[in-house]
mmCIF file of C-alpha atoms in Angstrom:
data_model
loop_
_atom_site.group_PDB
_atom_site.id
_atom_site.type_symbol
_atom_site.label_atom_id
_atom_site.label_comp_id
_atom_site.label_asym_id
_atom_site.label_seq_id
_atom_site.Cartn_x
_atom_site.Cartn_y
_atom_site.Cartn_z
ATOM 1 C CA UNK A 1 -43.224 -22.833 -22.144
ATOM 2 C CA UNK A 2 -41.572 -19.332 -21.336
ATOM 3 C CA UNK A 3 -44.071 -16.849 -19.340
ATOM 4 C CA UNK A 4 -43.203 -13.255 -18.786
ATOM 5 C CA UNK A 5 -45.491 -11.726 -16.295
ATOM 6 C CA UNK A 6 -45.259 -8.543 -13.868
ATOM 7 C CA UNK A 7 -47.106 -9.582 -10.632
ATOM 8 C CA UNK A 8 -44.240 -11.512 -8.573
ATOM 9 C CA UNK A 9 -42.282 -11.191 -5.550
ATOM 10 C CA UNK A 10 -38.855 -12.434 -5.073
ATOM 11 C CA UNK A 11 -38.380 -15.123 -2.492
ATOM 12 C CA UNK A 12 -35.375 -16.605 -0.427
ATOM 13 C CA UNK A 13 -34.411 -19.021 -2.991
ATOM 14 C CA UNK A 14 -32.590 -17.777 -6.005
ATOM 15 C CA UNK A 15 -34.072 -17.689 -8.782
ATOM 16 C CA UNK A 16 -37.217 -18.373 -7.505
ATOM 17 C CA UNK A 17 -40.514 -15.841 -7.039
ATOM 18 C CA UNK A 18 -43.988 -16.337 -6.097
ATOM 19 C CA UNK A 19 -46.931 -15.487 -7.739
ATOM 20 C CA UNK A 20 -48.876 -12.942 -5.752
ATOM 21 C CA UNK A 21 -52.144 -13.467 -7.087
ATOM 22 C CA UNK A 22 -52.113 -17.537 -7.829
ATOM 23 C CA UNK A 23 -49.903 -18.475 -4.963
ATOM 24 C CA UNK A 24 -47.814 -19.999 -8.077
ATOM 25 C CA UNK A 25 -43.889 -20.251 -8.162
ATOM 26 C CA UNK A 26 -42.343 -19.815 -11.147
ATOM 27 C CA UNK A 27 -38.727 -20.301 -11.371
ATOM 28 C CA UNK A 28 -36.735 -17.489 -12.946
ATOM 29 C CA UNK A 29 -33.634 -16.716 -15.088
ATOM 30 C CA UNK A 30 -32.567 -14.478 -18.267
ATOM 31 C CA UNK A 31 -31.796 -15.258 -21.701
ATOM 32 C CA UNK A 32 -30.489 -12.821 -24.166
ATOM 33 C CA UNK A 33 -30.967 -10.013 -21.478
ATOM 34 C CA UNK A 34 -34.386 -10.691 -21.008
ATOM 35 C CA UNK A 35 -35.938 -11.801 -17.698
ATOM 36 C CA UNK A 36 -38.178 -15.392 -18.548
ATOM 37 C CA UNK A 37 -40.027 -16.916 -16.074
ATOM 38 C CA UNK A 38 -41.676 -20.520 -15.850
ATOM 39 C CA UNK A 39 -44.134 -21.970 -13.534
ATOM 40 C CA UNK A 40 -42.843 -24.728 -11.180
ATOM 41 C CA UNK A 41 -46.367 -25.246 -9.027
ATOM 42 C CA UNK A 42 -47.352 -24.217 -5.458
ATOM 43 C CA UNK A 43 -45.290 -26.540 -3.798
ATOM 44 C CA UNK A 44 -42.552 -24.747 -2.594
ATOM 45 C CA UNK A 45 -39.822 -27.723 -2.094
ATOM 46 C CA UNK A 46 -41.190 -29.435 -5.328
ATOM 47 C CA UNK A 47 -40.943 -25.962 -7.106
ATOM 48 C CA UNK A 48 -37.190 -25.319 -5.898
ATOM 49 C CA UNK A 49 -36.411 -28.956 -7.585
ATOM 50 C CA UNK A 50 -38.072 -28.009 -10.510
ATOM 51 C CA UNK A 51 -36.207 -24.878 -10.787
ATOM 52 C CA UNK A 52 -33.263 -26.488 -10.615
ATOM 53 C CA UNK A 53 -34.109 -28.554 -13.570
ATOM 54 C CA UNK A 54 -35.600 -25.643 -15.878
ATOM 55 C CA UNK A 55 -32.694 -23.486 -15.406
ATOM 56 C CA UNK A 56 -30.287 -26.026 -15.828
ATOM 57 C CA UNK A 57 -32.119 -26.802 -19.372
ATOM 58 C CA UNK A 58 -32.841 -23.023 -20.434
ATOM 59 C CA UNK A 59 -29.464 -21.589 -19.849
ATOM 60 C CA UNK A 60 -27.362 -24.649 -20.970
ATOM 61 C CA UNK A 61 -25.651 -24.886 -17.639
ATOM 62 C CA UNK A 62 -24.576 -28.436 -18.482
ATOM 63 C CA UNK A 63 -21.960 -26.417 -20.457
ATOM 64 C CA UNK A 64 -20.596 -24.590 -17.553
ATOM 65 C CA UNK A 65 -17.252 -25.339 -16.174
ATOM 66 C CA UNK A 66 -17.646 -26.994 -12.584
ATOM 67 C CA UNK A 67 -15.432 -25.713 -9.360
ATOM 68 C CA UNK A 68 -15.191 -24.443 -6.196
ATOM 69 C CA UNK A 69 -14.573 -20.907 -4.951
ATOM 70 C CA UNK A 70 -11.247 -22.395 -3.726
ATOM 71 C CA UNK A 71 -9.867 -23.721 -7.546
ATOM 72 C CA UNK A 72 -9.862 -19.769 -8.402
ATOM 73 C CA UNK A 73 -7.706 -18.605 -6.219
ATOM 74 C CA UNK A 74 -4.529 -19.135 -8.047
ATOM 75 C CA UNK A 75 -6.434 -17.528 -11.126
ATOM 76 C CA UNK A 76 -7.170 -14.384 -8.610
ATOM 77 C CA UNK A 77 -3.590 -14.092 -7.728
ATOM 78 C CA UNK A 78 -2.309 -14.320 -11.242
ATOM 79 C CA UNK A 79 -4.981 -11.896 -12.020
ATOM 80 C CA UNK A 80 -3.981 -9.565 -9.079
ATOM 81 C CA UNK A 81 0.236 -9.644 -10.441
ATOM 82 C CA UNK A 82 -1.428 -9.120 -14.202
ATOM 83 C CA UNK A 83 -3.114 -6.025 -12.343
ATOM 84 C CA UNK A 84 -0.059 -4.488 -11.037
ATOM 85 C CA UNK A 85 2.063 -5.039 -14.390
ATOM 86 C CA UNK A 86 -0.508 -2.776 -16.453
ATOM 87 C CA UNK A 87 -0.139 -0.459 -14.024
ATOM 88 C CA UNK A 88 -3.925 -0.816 -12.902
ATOM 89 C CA UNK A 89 -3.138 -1.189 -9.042
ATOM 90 C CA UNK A 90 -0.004 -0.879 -6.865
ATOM 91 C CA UNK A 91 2.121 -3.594 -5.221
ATOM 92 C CA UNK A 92 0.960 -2.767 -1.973
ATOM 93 C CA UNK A 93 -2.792 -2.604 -3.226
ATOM 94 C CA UNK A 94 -2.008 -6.283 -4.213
ATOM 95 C CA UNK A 95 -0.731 -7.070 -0.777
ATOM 96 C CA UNK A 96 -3.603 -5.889 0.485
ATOM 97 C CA UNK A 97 -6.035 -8.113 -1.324
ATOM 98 C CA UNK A 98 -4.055 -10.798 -0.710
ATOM 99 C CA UNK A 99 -4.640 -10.018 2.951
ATOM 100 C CA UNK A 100 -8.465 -9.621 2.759
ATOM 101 C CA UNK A 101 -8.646 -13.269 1.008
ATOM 102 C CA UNK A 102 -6.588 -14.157 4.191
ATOM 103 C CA UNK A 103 -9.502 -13.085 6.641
ATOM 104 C CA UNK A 104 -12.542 -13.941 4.504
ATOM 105 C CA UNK A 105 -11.218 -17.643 4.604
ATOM 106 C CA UNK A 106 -10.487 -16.916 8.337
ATOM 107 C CA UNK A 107 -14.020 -16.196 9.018
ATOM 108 C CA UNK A 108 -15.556 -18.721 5.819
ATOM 109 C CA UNK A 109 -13.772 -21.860 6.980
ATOM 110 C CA UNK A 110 -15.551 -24.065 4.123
ATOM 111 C CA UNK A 111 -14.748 -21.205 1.594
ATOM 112 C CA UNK A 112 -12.021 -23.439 -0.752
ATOM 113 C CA UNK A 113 -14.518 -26.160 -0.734
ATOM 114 C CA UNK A 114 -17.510 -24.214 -1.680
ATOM 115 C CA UNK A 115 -18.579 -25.240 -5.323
ATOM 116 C CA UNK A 116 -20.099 -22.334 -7.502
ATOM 117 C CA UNK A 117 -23.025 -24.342 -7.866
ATOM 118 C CA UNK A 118 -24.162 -24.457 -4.363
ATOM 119 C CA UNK A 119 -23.617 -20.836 -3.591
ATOM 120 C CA UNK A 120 -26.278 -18.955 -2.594
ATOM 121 C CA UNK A 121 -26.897 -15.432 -1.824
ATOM 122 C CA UNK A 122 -27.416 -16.627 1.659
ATOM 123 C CA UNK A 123 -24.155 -17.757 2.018
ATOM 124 C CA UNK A 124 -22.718 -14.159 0.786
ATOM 125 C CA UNK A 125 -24.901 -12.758 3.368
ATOM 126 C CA UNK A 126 -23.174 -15.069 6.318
ATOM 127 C CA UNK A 127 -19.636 -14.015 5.202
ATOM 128 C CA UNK A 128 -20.411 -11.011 5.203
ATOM 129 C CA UNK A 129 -21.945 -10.368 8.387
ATOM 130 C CA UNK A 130 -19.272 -12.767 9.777
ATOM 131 C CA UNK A 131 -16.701 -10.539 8.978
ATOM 132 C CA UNK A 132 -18.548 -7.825 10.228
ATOM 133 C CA UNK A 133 -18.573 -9.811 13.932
ATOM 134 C CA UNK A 134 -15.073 -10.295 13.658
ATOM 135 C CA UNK A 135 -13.187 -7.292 11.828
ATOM 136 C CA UNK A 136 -13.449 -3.829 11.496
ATOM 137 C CA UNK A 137 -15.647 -1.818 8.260
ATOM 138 C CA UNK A 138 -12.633 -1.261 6.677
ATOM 139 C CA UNK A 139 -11.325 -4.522 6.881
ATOM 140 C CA UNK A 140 -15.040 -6.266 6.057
ATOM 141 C CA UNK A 141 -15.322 -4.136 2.586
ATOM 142 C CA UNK A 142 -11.894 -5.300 1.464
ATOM 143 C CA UNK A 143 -12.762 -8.630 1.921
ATOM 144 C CA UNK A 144 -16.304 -7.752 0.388
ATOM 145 C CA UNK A 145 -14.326 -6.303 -2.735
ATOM 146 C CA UNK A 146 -12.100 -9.809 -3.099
ATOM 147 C CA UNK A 147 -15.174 -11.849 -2.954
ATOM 148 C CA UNK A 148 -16.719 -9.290 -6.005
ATOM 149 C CA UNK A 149 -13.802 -9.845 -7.656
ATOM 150 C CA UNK A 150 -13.206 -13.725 -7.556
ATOM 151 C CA UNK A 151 -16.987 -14.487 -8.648
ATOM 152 C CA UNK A 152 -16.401 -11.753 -11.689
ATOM 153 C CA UNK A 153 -13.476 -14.330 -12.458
ATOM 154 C CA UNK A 154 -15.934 -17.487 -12.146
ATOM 155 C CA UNK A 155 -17.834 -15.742 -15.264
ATOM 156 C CA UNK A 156 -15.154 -14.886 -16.919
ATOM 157 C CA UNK A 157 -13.940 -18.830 -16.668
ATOM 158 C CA UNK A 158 -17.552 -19.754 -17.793
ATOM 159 C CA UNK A 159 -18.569 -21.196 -14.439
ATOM 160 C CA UNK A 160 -21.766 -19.468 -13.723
ATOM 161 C CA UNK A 161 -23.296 -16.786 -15.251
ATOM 162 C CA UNK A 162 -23.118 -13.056 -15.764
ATOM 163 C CA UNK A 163 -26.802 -13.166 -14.251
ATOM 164 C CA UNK A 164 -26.608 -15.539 -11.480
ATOM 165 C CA UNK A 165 -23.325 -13.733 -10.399
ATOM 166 C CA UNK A 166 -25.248 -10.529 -10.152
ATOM 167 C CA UNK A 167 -27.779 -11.711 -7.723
ATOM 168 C CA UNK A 168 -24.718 -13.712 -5.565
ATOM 169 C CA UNK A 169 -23.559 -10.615 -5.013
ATOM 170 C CA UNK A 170 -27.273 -8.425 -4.254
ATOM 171 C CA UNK A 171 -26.942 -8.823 -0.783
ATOM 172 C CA UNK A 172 -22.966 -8.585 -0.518
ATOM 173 C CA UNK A 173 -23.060 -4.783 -0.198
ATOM 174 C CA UNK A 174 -20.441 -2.212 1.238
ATOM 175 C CA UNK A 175 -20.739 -0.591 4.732
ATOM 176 C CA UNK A 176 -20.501 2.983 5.345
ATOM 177 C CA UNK A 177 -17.667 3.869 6.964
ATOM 178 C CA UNK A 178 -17.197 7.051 9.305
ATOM 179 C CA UNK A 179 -13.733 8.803 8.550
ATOM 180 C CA UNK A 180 -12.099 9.540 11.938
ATOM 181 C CA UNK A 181 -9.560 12.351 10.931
ATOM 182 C CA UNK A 182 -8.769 13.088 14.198
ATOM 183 C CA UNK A 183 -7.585 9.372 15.217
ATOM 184 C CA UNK A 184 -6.324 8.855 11.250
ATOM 185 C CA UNK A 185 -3.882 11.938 11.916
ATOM 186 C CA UNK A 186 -3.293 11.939 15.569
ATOM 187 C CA UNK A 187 0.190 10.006 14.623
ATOM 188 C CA UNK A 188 1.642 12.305 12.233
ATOM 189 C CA UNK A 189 5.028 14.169 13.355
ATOM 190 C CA UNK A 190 5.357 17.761 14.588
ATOM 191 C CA UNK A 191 7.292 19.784 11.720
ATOM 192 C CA UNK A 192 10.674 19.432 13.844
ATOM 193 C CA UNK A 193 10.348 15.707 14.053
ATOM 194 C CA UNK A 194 9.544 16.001 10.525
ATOM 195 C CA UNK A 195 12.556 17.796 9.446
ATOM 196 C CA UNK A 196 14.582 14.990 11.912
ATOM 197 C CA UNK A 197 13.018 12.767 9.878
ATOM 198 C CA UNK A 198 13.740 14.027 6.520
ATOM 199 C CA UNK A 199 17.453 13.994 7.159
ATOM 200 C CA UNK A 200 17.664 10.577 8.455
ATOM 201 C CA UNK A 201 15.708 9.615 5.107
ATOM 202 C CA UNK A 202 18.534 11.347 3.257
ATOM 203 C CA UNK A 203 21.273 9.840 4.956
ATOM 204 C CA UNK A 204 19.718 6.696 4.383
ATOM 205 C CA UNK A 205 19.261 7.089 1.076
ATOM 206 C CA UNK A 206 22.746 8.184 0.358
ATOM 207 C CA UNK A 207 24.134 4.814 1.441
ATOM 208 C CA UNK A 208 22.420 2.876 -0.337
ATOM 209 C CA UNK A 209 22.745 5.046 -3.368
ATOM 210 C CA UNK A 210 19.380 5.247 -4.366
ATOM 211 C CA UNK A 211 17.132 8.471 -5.260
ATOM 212 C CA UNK A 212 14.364 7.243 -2.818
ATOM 213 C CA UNK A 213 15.024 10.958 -0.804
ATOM 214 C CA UNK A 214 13.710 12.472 -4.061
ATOM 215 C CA UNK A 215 10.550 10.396 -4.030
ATOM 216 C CA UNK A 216 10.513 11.633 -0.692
ATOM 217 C CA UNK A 217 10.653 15.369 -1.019
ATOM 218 C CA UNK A 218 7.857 14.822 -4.002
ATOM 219 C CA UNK A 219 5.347 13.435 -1.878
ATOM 220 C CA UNK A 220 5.739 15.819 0.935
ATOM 221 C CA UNK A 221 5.404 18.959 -1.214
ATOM 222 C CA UNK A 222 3.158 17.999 -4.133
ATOM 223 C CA UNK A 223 0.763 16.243 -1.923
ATOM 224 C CA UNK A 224 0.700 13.779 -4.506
ATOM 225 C CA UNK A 225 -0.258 9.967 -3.927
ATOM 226 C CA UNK A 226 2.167 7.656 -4.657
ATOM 227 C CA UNK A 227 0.120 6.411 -7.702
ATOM 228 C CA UNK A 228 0.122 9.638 -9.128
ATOM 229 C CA UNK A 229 4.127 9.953 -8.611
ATOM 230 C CA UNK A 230 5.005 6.812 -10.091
ATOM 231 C CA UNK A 231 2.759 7.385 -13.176
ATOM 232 C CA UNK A 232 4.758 11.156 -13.298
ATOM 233 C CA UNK A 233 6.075 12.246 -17.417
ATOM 234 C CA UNK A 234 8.673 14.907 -17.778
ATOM 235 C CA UNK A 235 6.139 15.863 -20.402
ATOM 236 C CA UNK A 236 2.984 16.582 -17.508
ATOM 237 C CA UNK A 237 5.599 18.974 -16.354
ATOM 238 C CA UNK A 238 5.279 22.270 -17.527
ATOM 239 C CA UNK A 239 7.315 24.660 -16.140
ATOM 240 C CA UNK A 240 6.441 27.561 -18.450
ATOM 241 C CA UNK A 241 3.012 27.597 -17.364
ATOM 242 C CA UNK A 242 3.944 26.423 -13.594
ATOM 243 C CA UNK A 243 2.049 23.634 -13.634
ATOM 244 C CA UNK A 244 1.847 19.801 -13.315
ATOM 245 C CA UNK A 245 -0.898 17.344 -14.953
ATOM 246 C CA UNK A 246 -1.313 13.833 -13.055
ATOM 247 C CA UNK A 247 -2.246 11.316 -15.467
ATOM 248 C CA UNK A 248 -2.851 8.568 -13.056
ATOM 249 C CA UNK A 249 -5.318 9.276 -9.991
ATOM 250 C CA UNK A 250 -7.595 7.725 -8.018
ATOM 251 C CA UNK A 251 -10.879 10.684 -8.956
ATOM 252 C CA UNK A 252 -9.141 10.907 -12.624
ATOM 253 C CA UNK A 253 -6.466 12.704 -14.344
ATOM 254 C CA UNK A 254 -6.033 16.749 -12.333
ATOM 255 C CA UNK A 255 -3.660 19.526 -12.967
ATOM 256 C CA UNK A 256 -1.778 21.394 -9.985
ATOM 257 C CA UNK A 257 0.087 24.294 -9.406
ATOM 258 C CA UNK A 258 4.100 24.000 -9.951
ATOM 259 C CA UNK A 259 4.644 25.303 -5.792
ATOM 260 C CA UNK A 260 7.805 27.162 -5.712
ATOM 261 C CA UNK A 261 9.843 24.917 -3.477
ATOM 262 C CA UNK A 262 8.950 21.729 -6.128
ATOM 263 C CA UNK A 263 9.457 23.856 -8.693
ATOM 264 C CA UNK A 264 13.164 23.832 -7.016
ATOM 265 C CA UNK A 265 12.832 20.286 -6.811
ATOM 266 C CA UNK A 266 11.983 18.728 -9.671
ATOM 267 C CA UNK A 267 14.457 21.550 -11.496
ATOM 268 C CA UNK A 268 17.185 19.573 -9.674
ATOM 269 C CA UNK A 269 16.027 16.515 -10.268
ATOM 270 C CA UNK A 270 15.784 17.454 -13.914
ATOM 271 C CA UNK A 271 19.645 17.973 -13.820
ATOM 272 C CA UNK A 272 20.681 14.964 -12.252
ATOM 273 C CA UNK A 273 18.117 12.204 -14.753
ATOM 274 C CA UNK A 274 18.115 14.456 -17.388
ATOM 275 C CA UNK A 275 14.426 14.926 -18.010
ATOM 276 C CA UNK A 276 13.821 11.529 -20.266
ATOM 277 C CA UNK A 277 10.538 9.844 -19.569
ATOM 278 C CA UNK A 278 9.348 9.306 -15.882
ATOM 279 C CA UNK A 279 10.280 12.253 -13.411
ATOM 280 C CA UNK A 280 10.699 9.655 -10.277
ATOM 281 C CA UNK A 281 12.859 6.770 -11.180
ATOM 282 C CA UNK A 282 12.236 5.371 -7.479
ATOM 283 C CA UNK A 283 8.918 3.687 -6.989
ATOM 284 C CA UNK A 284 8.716 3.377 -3.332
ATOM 285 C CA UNK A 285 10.605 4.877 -0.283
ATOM 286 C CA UNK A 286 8.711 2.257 2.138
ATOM 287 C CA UNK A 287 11.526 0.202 3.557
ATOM 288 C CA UNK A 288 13.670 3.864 4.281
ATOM 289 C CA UNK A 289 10.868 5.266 5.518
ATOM 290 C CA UNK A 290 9.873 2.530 8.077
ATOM 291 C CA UNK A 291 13.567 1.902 9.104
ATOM 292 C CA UNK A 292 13.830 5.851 9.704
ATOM 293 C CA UNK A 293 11.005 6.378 12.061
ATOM 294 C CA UNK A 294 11.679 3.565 14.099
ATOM 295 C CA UNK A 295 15.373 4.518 14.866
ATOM 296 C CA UNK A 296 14.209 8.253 15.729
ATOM 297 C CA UNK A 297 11.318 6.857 17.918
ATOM 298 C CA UNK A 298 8.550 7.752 15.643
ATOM 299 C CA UNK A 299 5.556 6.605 15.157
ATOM 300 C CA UNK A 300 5.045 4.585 11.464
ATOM 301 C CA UNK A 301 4.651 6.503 8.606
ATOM 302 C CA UNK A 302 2.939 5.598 4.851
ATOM 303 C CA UNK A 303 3.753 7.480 1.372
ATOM 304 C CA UNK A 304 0.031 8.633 1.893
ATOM 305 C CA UNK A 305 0.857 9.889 5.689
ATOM 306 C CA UNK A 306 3.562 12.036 3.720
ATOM 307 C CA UNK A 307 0.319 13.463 1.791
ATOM 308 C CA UNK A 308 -1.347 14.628 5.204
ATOM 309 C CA UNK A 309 1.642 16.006 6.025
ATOM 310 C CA UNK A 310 0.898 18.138 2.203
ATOM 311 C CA UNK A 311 -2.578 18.883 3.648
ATOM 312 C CA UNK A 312 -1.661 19.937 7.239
ATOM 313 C CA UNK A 313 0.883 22.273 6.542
ATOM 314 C CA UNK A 314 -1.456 23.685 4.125
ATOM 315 C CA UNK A 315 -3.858 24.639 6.188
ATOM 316 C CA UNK A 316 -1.191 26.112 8.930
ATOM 317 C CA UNK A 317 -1.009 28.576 5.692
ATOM 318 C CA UNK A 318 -4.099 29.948 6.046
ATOM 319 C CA UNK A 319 -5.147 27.853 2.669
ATOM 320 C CA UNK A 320 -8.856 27.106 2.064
ATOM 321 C CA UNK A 321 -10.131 23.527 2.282
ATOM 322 C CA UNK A 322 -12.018 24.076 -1.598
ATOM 323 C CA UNK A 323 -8.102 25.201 -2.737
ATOM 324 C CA UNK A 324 -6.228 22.149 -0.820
ATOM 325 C CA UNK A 325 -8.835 19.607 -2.141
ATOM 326 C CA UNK A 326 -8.465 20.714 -5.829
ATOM 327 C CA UNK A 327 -4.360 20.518 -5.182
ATOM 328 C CA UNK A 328 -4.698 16.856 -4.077
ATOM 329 C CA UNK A 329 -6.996 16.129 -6.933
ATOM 330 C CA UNK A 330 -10.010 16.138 -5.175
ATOM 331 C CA UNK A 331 -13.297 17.188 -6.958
ATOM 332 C CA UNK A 332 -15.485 18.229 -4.282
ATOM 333 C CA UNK A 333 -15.066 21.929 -3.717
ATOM 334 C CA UNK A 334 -13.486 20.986 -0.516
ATOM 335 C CA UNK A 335 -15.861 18.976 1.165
ATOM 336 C CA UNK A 336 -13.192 15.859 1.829
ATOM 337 C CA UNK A 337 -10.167 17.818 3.057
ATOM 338 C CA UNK A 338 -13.458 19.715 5.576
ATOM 339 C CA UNK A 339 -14.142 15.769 6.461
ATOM 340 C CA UNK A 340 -10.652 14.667 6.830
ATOM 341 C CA UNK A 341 -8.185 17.671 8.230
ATOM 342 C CA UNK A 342 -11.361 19.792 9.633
ATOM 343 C CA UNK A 343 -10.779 19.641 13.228
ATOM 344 C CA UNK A 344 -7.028 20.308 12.305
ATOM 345 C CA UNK A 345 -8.077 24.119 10.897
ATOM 346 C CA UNK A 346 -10.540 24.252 14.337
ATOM 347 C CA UNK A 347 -7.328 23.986 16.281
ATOM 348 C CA UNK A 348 -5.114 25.625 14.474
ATOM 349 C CA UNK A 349 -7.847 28.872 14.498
ATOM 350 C CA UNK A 350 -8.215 28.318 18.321
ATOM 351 C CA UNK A 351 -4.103 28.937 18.720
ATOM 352 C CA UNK A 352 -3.724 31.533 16.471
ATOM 353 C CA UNK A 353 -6.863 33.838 18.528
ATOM 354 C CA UNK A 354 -4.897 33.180 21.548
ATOM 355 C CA UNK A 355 -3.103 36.249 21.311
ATOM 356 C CA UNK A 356 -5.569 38.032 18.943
ATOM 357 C CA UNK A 357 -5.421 41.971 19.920
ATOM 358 C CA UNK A 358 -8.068 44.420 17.640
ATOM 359 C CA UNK A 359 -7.394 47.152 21.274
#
């Protein structure tokens, strides 16, 4: 017999609440989107047997496809390459998924092993302080995000439910993490290195007789993410109006000024492609970029550092944070660039009164 009461309070055990008024366990589980219930007795270690049985019987599980955590790994990394051909993430965001499977099994030594069926959510909650003991935030939520994603492929391969996957994952939650701008930026290059930098990129790129300088130049005066570049039409450039529409960002699509120097740019870009479908033809300038800072002594450098770069000389031209942030396709009025490059305008405002004179 199904029951479907109000009074109950979750327990430990999956699946499982207590009665609050009759000291009754009933076991728990939903069918059709609705939450049924059925009473297992006051025994708590007969009741979690009984469970097992009910749900097994009420949700057909004798149907589901058995495995561990371990078989759907090659599925995730198909899944992950299937991800980057549509266009949906970048190579590198790939790479680093790849990476945060690396230290959740680092930390979850039985994690290949681990059938579906024997998961519980106290398991998720292990791993994830685990990783927490061992590994910074950052590094803890990717991992957190790989585990989301490999039991969202378990449903979709019918080995547990859409239900039971949702209260795996309850406990598996995200940790805040405080953005350091002032460590985050504290490597980037002074605008001479900068401009040392840029022509070693060039020369670089000349020899190899690629367009990767381009790519280059983009990123550093668009303040564009590399995303956004890659995804770049001739057609989202209009230089009537002065103005360029991203298609592809991380806070959705965002239109930006056409700034007079990429206005130059992309003009001469425009000549040597001849304006037919995407603007960039280069998808990465990683490996020139790397190679370049290390033989002028600098420290590494990202496509998104080149983006900072965007932000910081920004504000050493007087811009306001709520104007930067809308450039960069933020939609905040300004409140991330103020989290990210703030103590960069408190400096900058501290040498510029040095030699303030209103006598």
């Amino acid at each position: 017999m199904l029951i479907c009461m109000s009074t109950y309070s979750r327990t430990a055990v999956n699946n499982l609440d207590l009665h609050v008024e009759t000291g009754t366990y009933y076991a728990r589980c939903k069918v059709q989107g609705n939450t049924v219930r059925h009473a297992v007795g006051q025994d708590k270690d007969e009741a979690i047997k009984k469970k097992e049985v009910w749900i097994k019987k009420i949700k057909g599980e004798n149907s589901r496809i058995p495995g561990s955590l371990g078989s759907l790994v090659e599925k995730y990394i198909e899944w992950l390459v299937e991800q980057v051909t549509l266009g949906e993430i970048t190579e590198s965001t790939k790479l680093y998924k790849l990476d945060g499977l690396k230290y959740l099994r680092n930390v979850w030594p039985d994690f290949d092993l681990m059938q579906l069926s024997k998961l519980t959510k106290k398991c998720m909650r292990k791993f994830r302080v685990a990783m927490l003991a061992k590994y910074s935030k950052t590094r803890a939520n990717g991992a957190i995000t790989v585990v989301r994603e490999i039991i969202n492929l378990s449903v979709e391969n019918n080995m547990i439910s859409k239900s039971d996957a949702a209260e795996l994952l309850e406990d598996t939650k995200y940790s805040n993490v405080a953005y350091d701008g002032k460590r985050r930026l504290a490597h980037l290059p002074s605008h001479t290195d900068f401009l040392r930098l840029r022509d070693e990129v060039e020369r670089r790129c000349k020899a190899r007789g690629t367009l990767g300088f381009w790519l280059f130049c983009f990123l550093y005066l668009s303040g564009a993410r590399i995303e956004s570049a890659n995804f770049l039409h001739w057609v989202d450039v209009d230089f009537v109006k002065g103005s360029i529409y991203y298609r592809k960002a991380k806070r959705g699509p965002y239109t930006t000024p056409l700034f007079p120097e990429l206005r130059e740019l992309l003009l001469k870009l425009r000549e040597i492609t001849g304006g037919q479908d995407l603007v960039l033809p280069t998808k990465s300038i990683q490996t020139v970029l790397t190679g370049a800072c290390k033989a002028l002594g600098l420290h590494h450098l990202s496509h998104h550092d080149l983006r900072h770069l965007f932000a910081t000389r920004c504000i050493e031209n007087h811009k306001d944070f709520s104007i930067i942030g809308s450039w960069m396709g933020h939609h905040d009025n300004g409140r991330t660039c103020q989290l990210i490059y703030g103590h960069l305008r408190e400096a900058f405002g501290t040498a510029e009164a040095a030699d303030l004179k209103l006598m």
